[in-house]
Tab-separated table of C-alpha atoms in Angstrom:
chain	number	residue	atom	x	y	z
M	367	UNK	CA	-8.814	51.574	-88.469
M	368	UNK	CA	-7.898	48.282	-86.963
M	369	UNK	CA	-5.872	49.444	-84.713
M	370	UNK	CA	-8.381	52.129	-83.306
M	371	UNK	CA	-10.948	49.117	-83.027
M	372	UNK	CA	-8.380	47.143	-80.859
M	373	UNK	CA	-7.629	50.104	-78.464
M	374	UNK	CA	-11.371	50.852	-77.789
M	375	UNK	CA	-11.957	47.062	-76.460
M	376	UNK	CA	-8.921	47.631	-75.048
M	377	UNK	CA	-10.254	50.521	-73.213
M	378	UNK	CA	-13.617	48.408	-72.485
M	379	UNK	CA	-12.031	45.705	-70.616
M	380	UNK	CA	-9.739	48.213	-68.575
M	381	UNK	CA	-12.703	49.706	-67.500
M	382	UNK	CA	-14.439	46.351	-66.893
M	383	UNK	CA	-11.945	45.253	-64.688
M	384	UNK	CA	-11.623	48.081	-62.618
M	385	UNK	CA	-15.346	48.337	-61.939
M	386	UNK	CA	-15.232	44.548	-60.447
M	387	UNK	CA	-11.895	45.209	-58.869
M	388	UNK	CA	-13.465	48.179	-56.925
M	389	UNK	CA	-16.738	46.366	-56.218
M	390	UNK	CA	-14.557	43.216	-54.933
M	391	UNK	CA	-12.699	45.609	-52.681
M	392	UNK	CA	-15.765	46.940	-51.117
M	393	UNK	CA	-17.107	43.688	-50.958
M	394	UNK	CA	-14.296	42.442	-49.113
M	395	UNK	CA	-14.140	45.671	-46.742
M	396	UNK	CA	-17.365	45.453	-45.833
M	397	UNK	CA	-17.569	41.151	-44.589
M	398	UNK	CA	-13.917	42.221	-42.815
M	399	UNK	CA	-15.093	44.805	-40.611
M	400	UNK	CA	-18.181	43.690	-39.747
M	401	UNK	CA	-20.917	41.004	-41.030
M	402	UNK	CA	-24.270	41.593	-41.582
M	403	UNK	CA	-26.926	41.286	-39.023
M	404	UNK	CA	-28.872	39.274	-40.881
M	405	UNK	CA	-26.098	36.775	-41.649
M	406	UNK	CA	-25.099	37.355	-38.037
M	407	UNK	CA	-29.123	36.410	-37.301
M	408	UNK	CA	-28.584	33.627	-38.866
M	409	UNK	CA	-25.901	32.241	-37.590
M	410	UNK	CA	-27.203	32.503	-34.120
M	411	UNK	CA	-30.462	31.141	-34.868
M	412	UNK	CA	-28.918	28.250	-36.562
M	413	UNK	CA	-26.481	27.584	-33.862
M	414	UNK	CA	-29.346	27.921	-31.315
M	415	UNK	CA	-30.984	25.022	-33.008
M	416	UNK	CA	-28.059	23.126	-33.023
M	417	UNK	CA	-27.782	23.203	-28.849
M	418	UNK	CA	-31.351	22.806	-28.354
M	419	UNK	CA	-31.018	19.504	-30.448
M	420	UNK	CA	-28.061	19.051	-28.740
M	421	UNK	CA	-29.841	19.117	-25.153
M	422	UNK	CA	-32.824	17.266	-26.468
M	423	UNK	CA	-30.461	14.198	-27.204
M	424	UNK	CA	-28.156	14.513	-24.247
M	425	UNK	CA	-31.334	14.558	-22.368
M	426	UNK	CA	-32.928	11.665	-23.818
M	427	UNK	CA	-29.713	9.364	-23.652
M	428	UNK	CA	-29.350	10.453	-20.068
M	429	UNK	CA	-33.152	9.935	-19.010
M	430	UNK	CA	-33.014	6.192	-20.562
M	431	UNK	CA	-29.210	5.224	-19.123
M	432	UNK	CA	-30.679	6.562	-15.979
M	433	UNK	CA	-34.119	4.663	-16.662
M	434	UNK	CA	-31.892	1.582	-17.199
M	435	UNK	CA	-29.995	1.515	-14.008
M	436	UNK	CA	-32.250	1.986	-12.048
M	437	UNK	CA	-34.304	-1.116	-13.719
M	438	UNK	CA	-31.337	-3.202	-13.249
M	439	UNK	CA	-30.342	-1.793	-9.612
M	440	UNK	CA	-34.431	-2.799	-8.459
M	441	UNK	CA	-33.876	-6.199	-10.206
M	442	UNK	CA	-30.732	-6.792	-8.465
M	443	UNK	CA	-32.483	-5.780	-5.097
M	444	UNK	CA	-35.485	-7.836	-5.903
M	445	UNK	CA	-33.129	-10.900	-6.622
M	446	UNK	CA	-30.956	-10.084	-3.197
M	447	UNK	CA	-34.032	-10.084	-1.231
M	448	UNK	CA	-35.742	-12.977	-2.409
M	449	UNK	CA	-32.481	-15.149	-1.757
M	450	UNK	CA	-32.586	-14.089	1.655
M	451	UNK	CA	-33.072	-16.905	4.430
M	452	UNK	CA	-36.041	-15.264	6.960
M	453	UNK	CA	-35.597	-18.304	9.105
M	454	UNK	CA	-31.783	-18.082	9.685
M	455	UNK	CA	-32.008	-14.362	10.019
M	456	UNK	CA	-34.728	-14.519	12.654
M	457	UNK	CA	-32.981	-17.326	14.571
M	458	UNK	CA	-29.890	-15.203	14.397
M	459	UNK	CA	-31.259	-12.467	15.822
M	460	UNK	CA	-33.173	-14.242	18.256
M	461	UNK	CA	-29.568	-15.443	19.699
M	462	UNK	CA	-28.066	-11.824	19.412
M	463	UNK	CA	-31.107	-10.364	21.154
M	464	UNK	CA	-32.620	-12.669	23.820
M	465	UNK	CA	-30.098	-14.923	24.975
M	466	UNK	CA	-26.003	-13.479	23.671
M	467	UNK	CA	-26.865	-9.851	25.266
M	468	UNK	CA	-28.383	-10.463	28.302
M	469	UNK	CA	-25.491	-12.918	29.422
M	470	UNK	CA	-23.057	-10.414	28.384
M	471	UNK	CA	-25.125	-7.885	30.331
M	472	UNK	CA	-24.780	-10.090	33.353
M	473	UNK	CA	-21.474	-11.275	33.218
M	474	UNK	CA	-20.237	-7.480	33.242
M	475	UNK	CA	-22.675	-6.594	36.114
M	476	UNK	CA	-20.900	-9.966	38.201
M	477	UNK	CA	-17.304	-8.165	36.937
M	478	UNK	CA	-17.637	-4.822	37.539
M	479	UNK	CA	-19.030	-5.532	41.129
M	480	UNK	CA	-16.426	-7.939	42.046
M	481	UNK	CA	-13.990	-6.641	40.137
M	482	UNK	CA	-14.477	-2.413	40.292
M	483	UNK	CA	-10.545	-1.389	39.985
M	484	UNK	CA	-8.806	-2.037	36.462
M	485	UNK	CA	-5.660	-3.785	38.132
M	486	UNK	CA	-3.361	-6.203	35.978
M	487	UNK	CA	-5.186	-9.195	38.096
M	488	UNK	CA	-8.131	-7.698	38.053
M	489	UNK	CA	-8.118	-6.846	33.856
M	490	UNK	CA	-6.732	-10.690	33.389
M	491	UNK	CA	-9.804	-12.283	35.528
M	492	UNK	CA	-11.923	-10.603	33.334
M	493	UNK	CA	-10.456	-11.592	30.531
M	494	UNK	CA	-10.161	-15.039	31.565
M	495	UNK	CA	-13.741	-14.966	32.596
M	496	UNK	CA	-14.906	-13.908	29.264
M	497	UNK	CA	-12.734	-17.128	27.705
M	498	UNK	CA	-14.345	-19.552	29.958
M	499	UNK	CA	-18.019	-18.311	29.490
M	500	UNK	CA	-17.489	-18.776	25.677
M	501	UNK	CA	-17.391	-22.348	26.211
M	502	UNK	CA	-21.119	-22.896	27.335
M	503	UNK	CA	-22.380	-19.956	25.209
M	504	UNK	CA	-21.279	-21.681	22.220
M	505	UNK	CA	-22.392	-25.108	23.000
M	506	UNK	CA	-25.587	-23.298	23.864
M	507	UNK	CA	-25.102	-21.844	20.386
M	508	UNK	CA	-25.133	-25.162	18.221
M	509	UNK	CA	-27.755	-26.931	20.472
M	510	UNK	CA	-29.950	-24.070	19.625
M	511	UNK	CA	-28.696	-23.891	15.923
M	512	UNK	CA	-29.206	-27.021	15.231
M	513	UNK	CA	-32.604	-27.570	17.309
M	514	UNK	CA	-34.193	-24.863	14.977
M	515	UNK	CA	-32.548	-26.516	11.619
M	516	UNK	CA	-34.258	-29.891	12.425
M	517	UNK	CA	-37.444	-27.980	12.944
M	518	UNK	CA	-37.298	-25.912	9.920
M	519	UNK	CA	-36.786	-28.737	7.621
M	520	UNK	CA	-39.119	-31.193	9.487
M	521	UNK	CA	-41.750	-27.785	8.706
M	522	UNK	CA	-40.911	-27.772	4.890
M	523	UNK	CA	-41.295	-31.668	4.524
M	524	UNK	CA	-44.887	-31.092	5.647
M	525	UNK	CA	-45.407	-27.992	3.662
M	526	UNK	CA	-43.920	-30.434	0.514
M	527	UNK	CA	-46.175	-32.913	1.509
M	528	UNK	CA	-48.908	-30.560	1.722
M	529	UNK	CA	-48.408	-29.104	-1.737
M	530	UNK	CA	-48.375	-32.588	-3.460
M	531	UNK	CA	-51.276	-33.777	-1.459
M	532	UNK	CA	-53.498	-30.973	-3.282
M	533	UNK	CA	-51.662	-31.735	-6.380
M	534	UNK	CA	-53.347	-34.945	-6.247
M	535	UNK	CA	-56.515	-34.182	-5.391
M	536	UNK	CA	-56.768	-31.725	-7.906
M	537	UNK	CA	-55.828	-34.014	-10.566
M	538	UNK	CA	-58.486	-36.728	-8.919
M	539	UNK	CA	-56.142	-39.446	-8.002
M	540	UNK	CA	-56.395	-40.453	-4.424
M	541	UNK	CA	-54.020	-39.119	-1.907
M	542	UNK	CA	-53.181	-40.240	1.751
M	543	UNK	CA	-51.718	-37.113	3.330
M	544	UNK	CA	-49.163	-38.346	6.081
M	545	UNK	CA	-47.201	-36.083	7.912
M	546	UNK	CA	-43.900	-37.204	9.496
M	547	UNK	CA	-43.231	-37.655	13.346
M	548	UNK	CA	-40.956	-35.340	14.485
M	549	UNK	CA	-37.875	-37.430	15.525
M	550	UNK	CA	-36.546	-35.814	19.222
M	551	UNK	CA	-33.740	-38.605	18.817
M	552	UNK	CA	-32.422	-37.572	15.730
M	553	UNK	CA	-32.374	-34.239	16.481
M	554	UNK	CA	-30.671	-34.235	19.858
M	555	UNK	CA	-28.031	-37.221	18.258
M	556	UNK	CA	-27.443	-34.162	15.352
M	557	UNK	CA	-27.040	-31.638	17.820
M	558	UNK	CA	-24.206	-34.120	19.848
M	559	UNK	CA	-22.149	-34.586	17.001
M	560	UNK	CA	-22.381	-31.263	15.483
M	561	UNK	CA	-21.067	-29.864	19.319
M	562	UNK	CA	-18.438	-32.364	19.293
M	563	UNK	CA	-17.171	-31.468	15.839
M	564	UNK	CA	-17.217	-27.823	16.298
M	565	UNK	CA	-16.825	-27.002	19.563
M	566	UNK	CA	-12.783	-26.909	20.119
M	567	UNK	CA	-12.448	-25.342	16.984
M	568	UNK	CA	-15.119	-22.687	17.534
M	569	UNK	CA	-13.612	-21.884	21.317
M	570	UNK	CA	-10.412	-21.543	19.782
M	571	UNK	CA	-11.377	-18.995	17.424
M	572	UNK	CA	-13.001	-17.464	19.920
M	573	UNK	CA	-10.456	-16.866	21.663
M	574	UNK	CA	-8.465	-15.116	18.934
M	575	UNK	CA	-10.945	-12.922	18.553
M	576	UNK	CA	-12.518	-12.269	21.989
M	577	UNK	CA	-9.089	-12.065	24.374
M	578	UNK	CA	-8.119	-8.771	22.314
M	579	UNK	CA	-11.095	-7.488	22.161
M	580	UNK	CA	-12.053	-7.591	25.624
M	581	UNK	CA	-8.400	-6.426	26.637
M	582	UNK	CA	-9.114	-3.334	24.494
M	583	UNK	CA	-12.432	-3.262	25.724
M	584	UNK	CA	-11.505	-3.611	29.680
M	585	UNK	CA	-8.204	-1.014	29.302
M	586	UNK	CA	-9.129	1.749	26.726
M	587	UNK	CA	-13.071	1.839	26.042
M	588	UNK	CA	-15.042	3.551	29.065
M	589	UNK	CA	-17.617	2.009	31.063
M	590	UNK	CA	-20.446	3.073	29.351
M	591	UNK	CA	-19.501	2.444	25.663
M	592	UNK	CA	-18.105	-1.527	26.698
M	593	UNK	CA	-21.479	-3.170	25.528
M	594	UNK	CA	-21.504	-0.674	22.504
M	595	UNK	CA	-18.339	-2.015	21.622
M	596	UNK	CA	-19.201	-5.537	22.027
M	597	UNK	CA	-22.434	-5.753	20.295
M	598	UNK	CA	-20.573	-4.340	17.446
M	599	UNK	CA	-17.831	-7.263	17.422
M	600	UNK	CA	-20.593	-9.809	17.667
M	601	UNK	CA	-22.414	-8.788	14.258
M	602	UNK	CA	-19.089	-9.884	13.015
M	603	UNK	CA	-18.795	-12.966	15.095
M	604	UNK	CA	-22.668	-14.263	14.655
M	605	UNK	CA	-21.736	-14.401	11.034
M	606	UNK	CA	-19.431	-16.622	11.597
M	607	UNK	CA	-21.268	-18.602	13.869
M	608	UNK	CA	-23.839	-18.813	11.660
M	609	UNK	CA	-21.527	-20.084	8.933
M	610	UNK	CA	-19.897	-22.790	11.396
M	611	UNK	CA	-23.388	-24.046	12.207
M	612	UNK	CA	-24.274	-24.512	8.443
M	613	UNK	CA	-21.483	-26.294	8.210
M	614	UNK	CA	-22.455	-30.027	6.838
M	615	UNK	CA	-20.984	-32.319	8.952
M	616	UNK	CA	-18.618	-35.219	7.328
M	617	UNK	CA	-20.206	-38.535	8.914
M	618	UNK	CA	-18.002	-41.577	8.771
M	619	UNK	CA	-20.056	-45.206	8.952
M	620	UNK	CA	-18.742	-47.380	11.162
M	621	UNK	CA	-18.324	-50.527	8.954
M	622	UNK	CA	-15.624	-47.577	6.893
M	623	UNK	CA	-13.909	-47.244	10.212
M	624	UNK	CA	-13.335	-50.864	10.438
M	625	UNK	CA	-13.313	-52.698	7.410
């Protein structure tokens, strides 16, 4: 009796198992060949989500990196252009555009009718010519540089004076408003020294600079492109002259020079 008992679970559990063996099989069969659509749905929708989010946050860190450099870029700009000097620029430009150019202009029209043919003597003249007409432009240059320097800070000690003289009243304290002579002397004595500190070096550098550049300019470059060519090489060399003219200027007492 027991033993009948014993081989009818027996039987039970054989049967058990083979049932979820065959359902585990089919199962498995079925998610190997091919999922369900609605899992399939699923999986798309979820991974659509995931690049739209994606996007969303790509976009927004790439809409306020962008938003910051151009904030910084205008700031820098802003800063740049408010550190510019109007004044030096104008008189700069004033010296490139009224008074450097036409004597270029003219010194080339005296060359090229005296000197038509591009012979050694006649490419060396020109050359030469070009070195000796440096010598007054650029004592021209710092008589002019410094002429408008004196003038622009005689202006701003008015303007100062202005400024405090409103100050004043405003606060209701009397005020005397006084505006200062403007010295000739001083600035013509200024513009002496600062020619007779600068001028050899300033000629010599020109020299390096011009001598090849006109050779080039006289030998290779055609007629019609020479002034091109120069007014190109003079943004470079105004720079420099406006450096030079900024230049303070080291002023030894003369009780120092003999003690």
């Amino acid at each position: 009796m027991e033993k009948q008992v014993f081989e009818t679970i027996d039987a039970e559990e054989e049967s058990k198992r083979q049932s979820a063996e065959i359902k585990r099989r089919v199962t498995l069969k079925r998610y190997m060949t091919k999922p369900p659509r609605k899992l399939q749905e699923d999986e798309e929708k979820e991974e659509g989500v995931f690049i739209r989010i994606r996007d969303v946050i790509y976009e927004k860190d790439f809409v306020h990196v962008w938003r910051d450099d151009v904030s910084s870029s205008m700031q820098l700009i802003k800063s740049e252009l408010e550190d510019i000097d109007l004044v030096r620029s104008a008189s700069m430009g004033f010296w490139a555009g009224f008074i450097v150019t036409p004597g270029f202009i003219l010194l080339y029209g005296v060359l090229d009718r005296y000197l038509p043919k591009q012979t050694p003597f006649a490419i060396f003249c020109r050359v030469a010519a070009t070195v000796i007409y440096s010598v007054p432009n650029n004592t021209a240059f710092f008589a002019y540089g410094t002429c408008v320097h004196h003038a622009v800070e005689w202006y701003d000690k008015k303007c100062v004076l202005m400024q405090e003289y409103q100050q004043n009243i405003e606060n209701g304290q009397d005020a005397e408003l006084v505006f200062p002579d403007f010295d000739v002397e001083q600035m013509l004595e200024t513009a002496r020294m600062k020619i007779e500190v600068e001028l050899v070096g300033t000629v010599v550098n020109s020299a390096k600079m011009w001598v090849p550049t006109h050779f080039v300019n006289f030998t290779v470059v055609p007629t019609h492109f020479r002034p091109f060519t120069i007014s190109f090489v003079s943004i470079f060399w105004n720079c420099y002259l406006s450096l030079v003219q900024h230049r303070d200027l080291c002023v030894t007492d003369e009780n120092e020079r003999n003690p």
